[in-house]
Short mmCIF file of C-alpha atoms in Angstrom, two decimals:
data_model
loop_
_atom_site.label_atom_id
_atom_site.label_comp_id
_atom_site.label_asym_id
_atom_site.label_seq_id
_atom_site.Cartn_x
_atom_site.Cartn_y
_atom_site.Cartn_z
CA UNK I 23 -31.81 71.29 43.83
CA UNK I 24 -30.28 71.94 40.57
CA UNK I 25 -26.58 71.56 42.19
CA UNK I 26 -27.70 68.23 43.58
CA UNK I 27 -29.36 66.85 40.39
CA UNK I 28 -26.00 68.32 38.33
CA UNK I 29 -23.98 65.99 40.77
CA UNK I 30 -26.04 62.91 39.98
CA UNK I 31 -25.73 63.48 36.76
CA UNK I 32 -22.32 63.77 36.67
CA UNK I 33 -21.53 60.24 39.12
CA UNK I 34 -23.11 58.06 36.39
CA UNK I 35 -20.63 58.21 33.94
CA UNK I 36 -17.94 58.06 36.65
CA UNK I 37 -19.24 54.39 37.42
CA UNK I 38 -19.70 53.47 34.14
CA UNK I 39 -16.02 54.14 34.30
CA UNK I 40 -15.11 52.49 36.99
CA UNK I 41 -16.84 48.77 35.18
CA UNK I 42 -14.97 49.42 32.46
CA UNK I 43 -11.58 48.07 33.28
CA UNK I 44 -13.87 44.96 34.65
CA UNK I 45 -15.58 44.09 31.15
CA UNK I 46 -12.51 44.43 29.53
CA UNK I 47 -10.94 42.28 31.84
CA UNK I 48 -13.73 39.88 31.26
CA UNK I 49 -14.11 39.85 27.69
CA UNK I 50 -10.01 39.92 27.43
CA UNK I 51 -10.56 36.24 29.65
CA UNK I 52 -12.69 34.47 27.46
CA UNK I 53 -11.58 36.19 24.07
CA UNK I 54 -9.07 32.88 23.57
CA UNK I 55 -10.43 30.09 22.02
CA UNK I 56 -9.36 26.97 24.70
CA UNK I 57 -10.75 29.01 27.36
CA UNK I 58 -14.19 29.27 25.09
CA UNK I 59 -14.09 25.21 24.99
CA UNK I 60 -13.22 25.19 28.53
CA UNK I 61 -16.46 27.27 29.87
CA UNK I 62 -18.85 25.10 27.21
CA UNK I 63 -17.37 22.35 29.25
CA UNK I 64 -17.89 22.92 32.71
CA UNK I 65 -21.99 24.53 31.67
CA UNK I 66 -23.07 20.44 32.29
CA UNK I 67 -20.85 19.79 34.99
CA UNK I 68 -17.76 20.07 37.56
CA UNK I 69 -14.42 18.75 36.76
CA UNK I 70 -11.31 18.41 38.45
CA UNK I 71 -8.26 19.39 37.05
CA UNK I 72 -7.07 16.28 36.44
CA UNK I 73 -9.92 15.89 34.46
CA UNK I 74 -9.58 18.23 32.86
CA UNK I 75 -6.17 17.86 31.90
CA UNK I 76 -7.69 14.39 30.24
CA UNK I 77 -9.83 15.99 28.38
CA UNK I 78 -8.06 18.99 27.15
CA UNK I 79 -4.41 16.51 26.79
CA UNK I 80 -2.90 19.68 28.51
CA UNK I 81 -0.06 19.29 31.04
CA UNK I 82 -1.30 20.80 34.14
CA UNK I 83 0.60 24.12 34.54
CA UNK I 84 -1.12 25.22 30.75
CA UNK I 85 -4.80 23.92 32.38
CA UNK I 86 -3.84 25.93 35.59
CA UNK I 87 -3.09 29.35 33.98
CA UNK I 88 -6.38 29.15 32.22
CA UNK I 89 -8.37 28.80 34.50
CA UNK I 90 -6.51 30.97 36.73
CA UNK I 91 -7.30 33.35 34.28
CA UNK I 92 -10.97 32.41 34.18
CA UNK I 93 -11.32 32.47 37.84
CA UNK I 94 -9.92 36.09 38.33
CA UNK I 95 -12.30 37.61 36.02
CA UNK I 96 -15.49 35.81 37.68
CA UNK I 97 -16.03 33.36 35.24
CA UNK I 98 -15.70 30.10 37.11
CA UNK I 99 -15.45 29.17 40.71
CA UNK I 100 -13.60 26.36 42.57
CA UNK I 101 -14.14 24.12 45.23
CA UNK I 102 -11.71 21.91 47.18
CA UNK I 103 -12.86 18.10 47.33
CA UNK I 104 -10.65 15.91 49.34
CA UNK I 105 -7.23 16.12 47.54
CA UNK I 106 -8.81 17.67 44.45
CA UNK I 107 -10.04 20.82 43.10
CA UNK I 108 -12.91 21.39 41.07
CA UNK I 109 -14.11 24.28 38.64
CA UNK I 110 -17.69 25.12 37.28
CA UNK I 111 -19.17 27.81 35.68
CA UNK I 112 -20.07 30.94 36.91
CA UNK I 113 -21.22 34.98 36.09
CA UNK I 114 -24.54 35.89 36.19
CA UNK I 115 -24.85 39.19 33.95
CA UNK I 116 -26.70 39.86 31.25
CA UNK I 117 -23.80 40.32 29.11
CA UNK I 118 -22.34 36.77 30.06
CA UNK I 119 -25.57 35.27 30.03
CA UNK I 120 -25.84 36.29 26.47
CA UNK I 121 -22.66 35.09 25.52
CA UNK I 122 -23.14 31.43 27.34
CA UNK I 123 -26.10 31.05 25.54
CA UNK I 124 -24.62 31.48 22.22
CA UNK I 125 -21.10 29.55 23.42
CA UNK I 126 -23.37 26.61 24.31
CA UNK I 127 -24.71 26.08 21.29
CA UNK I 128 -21.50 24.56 19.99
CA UNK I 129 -20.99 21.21 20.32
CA UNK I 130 -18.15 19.27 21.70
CA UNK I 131 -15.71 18.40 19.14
CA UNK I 132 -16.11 14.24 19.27
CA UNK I 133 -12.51 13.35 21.10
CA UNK I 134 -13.48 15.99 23.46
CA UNK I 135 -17.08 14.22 23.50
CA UNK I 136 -15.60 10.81 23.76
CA UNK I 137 -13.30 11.87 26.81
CA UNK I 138 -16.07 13.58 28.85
CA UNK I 139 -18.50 10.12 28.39
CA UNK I 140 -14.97 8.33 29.48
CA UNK I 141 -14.96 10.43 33.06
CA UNK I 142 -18.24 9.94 33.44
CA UNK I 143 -18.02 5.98 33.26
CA UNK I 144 -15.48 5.87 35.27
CA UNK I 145 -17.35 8.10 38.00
CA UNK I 146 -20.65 5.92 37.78
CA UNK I 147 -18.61 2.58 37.81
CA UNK I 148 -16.74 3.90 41.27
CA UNK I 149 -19.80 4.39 42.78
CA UNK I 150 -21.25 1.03 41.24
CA UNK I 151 -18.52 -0.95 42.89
CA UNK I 152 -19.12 0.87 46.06
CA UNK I 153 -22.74 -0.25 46.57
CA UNK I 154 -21.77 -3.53 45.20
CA UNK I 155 -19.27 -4.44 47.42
CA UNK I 156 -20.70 -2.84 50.44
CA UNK I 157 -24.26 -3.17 50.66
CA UNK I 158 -24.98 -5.11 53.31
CA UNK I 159 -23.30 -2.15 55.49
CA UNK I 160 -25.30 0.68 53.48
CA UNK I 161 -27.44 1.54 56.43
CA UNK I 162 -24.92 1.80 59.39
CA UNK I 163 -22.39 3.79 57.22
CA UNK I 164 -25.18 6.22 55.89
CA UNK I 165 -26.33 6.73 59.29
CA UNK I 166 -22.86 7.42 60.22
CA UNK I 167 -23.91 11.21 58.18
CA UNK I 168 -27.78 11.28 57.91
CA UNK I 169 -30.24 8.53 59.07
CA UNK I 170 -33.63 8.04 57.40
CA UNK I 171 -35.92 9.79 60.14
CA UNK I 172 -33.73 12.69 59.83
CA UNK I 173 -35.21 13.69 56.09
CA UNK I 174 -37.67 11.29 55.63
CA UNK I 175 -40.69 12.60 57.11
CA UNK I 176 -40.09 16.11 56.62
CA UNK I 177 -39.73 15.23 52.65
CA UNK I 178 -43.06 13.05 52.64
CA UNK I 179 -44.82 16.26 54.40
CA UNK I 180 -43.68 18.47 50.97
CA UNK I 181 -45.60 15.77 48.32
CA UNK I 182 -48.56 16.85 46.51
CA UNK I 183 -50.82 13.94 45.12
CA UNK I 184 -50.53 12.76 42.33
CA UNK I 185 -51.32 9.12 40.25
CA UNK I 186 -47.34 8.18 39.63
CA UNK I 187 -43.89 8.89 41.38
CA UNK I 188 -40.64 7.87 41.11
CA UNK I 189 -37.59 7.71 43.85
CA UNK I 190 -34.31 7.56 41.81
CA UNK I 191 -31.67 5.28 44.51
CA UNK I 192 -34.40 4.09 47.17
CA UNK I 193 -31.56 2.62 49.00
CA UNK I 194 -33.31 0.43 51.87
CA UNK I 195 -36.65 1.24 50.21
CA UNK I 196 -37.94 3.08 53.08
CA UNK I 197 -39.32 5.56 51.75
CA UNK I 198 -41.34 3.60 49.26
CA UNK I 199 -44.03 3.09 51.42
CA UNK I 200 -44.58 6.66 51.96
CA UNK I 201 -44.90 6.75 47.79
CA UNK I 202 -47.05 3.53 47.68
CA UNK I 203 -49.43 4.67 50.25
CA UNK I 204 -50.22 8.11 48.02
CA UNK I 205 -49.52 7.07 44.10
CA UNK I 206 -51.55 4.55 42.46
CA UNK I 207 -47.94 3.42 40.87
CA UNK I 208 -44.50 3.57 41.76
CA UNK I 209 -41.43 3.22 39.91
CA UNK I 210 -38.59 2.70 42.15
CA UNK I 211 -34.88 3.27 39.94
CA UNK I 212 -31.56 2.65 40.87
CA UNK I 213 -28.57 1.80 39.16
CA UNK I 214 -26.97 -0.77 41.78
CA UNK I 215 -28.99 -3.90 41.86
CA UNK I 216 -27.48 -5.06 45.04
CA UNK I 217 -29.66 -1.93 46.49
CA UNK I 218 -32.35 -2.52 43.94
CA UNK I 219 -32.53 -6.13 45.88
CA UNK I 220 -32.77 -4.41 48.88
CA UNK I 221 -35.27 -2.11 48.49
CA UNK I 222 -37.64 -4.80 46.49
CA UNK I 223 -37.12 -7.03 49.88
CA UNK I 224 -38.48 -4.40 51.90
CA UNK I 225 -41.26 -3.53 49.76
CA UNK I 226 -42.15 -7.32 49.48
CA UNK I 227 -41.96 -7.53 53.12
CA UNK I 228 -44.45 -4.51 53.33
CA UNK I 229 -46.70 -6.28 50.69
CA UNK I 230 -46.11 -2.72 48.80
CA UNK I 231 -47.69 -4.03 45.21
CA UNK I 232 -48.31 -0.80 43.19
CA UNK I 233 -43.86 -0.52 42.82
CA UNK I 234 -42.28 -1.29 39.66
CA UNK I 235 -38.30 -2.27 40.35
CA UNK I 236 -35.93 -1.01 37.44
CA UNK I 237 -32.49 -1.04 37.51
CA UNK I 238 -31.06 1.77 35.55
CA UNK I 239 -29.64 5.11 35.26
CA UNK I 240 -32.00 8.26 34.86
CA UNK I 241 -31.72 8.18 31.29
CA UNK I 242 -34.02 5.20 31.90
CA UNK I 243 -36.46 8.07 33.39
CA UNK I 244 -36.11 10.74 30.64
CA UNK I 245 -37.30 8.02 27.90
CA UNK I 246 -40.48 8.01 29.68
CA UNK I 247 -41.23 12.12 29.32
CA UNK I 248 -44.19 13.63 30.97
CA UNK I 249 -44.91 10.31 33.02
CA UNK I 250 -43.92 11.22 36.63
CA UNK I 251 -46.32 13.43 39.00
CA UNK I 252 -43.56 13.73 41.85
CA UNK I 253 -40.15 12.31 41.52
CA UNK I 254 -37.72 12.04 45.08
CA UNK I 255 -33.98 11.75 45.22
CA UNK I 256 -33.34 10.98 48.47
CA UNK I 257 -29.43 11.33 49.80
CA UNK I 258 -28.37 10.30 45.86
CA UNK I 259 -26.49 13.22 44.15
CA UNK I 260 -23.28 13.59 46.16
CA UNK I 261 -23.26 9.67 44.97
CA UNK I 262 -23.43 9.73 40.99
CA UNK I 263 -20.95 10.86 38.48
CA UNK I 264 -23.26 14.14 36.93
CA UNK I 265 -25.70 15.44 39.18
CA UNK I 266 -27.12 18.24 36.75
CA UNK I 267 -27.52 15.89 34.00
CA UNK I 268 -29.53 14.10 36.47
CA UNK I 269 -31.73 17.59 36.72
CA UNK I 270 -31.82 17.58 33.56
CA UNK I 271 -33.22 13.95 32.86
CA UNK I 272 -35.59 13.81 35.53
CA UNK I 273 -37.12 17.55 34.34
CA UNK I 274 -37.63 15.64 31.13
CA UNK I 275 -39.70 12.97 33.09
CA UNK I 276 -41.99 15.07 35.01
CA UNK I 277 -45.65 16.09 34.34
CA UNK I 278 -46.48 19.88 33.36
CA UNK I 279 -46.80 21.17 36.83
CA UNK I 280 -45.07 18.02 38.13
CA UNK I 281 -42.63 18.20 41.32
CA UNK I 282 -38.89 17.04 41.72
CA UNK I 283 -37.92 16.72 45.65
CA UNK I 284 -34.42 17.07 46.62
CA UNK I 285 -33.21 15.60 50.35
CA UNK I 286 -29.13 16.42 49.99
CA UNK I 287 -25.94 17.42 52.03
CA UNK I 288 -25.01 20.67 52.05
CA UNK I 289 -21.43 21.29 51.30
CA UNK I 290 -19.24 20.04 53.68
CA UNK I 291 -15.26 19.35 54.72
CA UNK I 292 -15.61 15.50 56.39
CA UNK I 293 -13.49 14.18 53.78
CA UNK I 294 -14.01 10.48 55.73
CA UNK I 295 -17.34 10.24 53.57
CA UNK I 296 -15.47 9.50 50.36
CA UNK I 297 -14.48 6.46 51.56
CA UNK I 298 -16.67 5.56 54.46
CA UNK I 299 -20.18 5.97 52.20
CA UNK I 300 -19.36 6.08 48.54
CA UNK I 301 -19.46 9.79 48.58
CA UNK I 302 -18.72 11.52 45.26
CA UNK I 303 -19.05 14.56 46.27
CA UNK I 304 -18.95 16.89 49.54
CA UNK I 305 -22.34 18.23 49.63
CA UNK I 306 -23.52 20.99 47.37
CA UNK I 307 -24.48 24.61 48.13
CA UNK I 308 -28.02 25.25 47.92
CA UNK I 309 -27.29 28.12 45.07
CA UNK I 310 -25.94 24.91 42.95
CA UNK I 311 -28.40 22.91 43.63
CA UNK I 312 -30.61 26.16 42.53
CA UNK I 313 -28.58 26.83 39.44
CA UNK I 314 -28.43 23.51 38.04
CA UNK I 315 -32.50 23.40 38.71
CA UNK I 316 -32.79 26.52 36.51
CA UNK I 317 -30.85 25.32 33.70
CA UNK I 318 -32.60 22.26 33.53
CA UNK I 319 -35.48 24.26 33.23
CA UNK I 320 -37.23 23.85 36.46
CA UNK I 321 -38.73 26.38 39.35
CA UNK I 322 -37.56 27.05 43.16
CA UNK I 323 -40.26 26.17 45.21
CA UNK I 324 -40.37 24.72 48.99
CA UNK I 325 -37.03 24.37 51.02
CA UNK I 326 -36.29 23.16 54.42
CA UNK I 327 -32.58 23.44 55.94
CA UNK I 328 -31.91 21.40 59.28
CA UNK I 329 -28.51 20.94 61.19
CA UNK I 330 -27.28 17.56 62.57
CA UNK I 331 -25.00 16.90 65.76
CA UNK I 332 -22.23 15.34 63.53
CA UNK I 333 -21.91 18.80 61.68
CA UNK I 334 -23.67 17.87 58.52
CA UNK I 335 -26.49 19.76 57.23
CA UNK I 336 -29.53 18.61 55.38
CA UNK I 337 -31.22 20.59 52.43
CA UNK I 338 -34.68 19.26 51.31
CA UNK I 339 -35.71 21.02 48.12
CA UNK I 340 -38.68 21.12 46.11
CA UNK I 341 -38.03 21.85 42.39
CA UNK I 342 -41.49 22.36 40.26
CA UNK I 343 -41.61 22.15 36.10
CA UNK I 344 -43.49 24.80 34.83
#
């Protein structure tokens, strides 16, 4: 017993040892002071390197070797999106944790501001033209990955009642008579208005008259705080230029106790999309969709995951503010 317990003893400090060369490599990664503004960066959002490179005004080979750097010691990951790569935060331990919190704290400096906001337009304006110029085929390209039965029952199954909801991008307004039928009022936002059209044809059509039509962004949302009882985002995110900002503004717009529902790819390969539907983005991982939820400041709470013939799968996820 006592030879056993001696042993124990002894293999603690021997994997205390072993972490060592780790943390240093760790703290050695993000002790330079580019590579500080880079991780305050990418805590709102993915970037590309070419992004990147605009906002830094870094030739690529300097931008690579950083985050080359970054990504061997764990603190951000990559993902491949058509021709492009894109970074975002990672690291989970308390230690990092610690030191996120502090590094985000700092603000961007303003031509590092004023780049990011730059991006950002030009991401939301892409996807503006998109619906614009191709709205009348919406539904038989979007079908093309997902069709409306294929989420929208199963995410009018997960709402709780409530007096007011709002779907951010109702696209052919479908789903607006599940809302009108269980909400005493509906605000249905989108920032296309060709879709916006769309959807307030169908509801007309319906006779739904408890919907309020506003074109907008979800900033539009946010400056009505503690308003919404459920809020639905149907097949949106992979579409819009910041998807955890949009977390973060619809959090902002939710009741105490209020639910945020979430039908979304998962992360795929089908690089077709881009083009084909207006895609932004291929999918996202259910941990992002998890970890952008939690630093919005919102709770996991119901999921369904469902597989389609074409090889695209469907996350619905329910997202509750405390």
């Amino acid at each position: 017993m006592l030879k056993s317990d001696s042993t124990a003893v002894q293999s603690q400090p021997a994997d205390s040892d072993s972490a060592l060369p780790q943390l240093a490599a760790t703290l050695k990664a993000a002790g330079d002071p580019l590579r500080l503004e880079i991780l305050r960066l990418l805590s709102q959002d993915s970037y590309s390197v070419l992004e990147l490179c605009r906002i830094f005004e870094l030739r690529q080979p300097a931008l690579s070797h950083h985050l080359k750097v970054l990504a061997q010691a764990g603190l951000v990951s990559k993902r491949r999106e058509g021709n492009n790569l894109f970074y975002r935060r990672t690291g989970s331990s308390p230690l990092l944790q610690r030191l996120f919190a502090s590094l985000d704290q700092l603000p961007l400096t303003e031509s590092r501001a004023e780049a990011v906001g730059q991006i950002a337009a030009e991401r939301a304006e892409a996807s503006r033209r998109f619906f614009a110029d191709y709205g009348n085929r919406f539904r038989e390209q979007q079908e093309l990955i997902a069709s409306y039965s294929v989420y929208g029952p199963q995410v009018a199954q997960l709402l709780k009642p409530g007096r007011h909801a709002i779907e951010v991008g109702p696209g052919e307004g479908e789903f607006l008579e599940e809302l009108a039928s269980r909400f005493a009022t509906v605000t249905a936002l989108d920032l296309s208005a060709t879709m916006l059209e769309r959807a307030q044809a169908f509801a007309d059509e319906r006779a739904l008259a408890n919907i309020e039509f506003v074109c907008g962004d979800t900033r539009t949302a946010a400056a009505r705080p503690g308003s919404a009882d459920s809020i639905v985002v149907n097949m949106v995110l992979h579409h819009t230029p910041e998807p955890a900002q949009i977390l973060r503004d619809l959090q902002a717009a939710l009741k105490s106790g209020g639910q945020l529902l979430v039908a979304e790819l998962q992360d795929h390969r089908q690089d077709w999309a881009r083009e084909a539907c207006g895609d932004l983005w291929l999918g996202f991982a259910p941990e992002q969709l998890s970890s952008w939820a939690e630093e919005a400041g919102l709770d996991n709470g119901r999921s369904v995951y469902s597989a389609l013939r074409n090889g695209f799968q469907i996350q619905i996820r329910e997202f509750i503010k405390p």
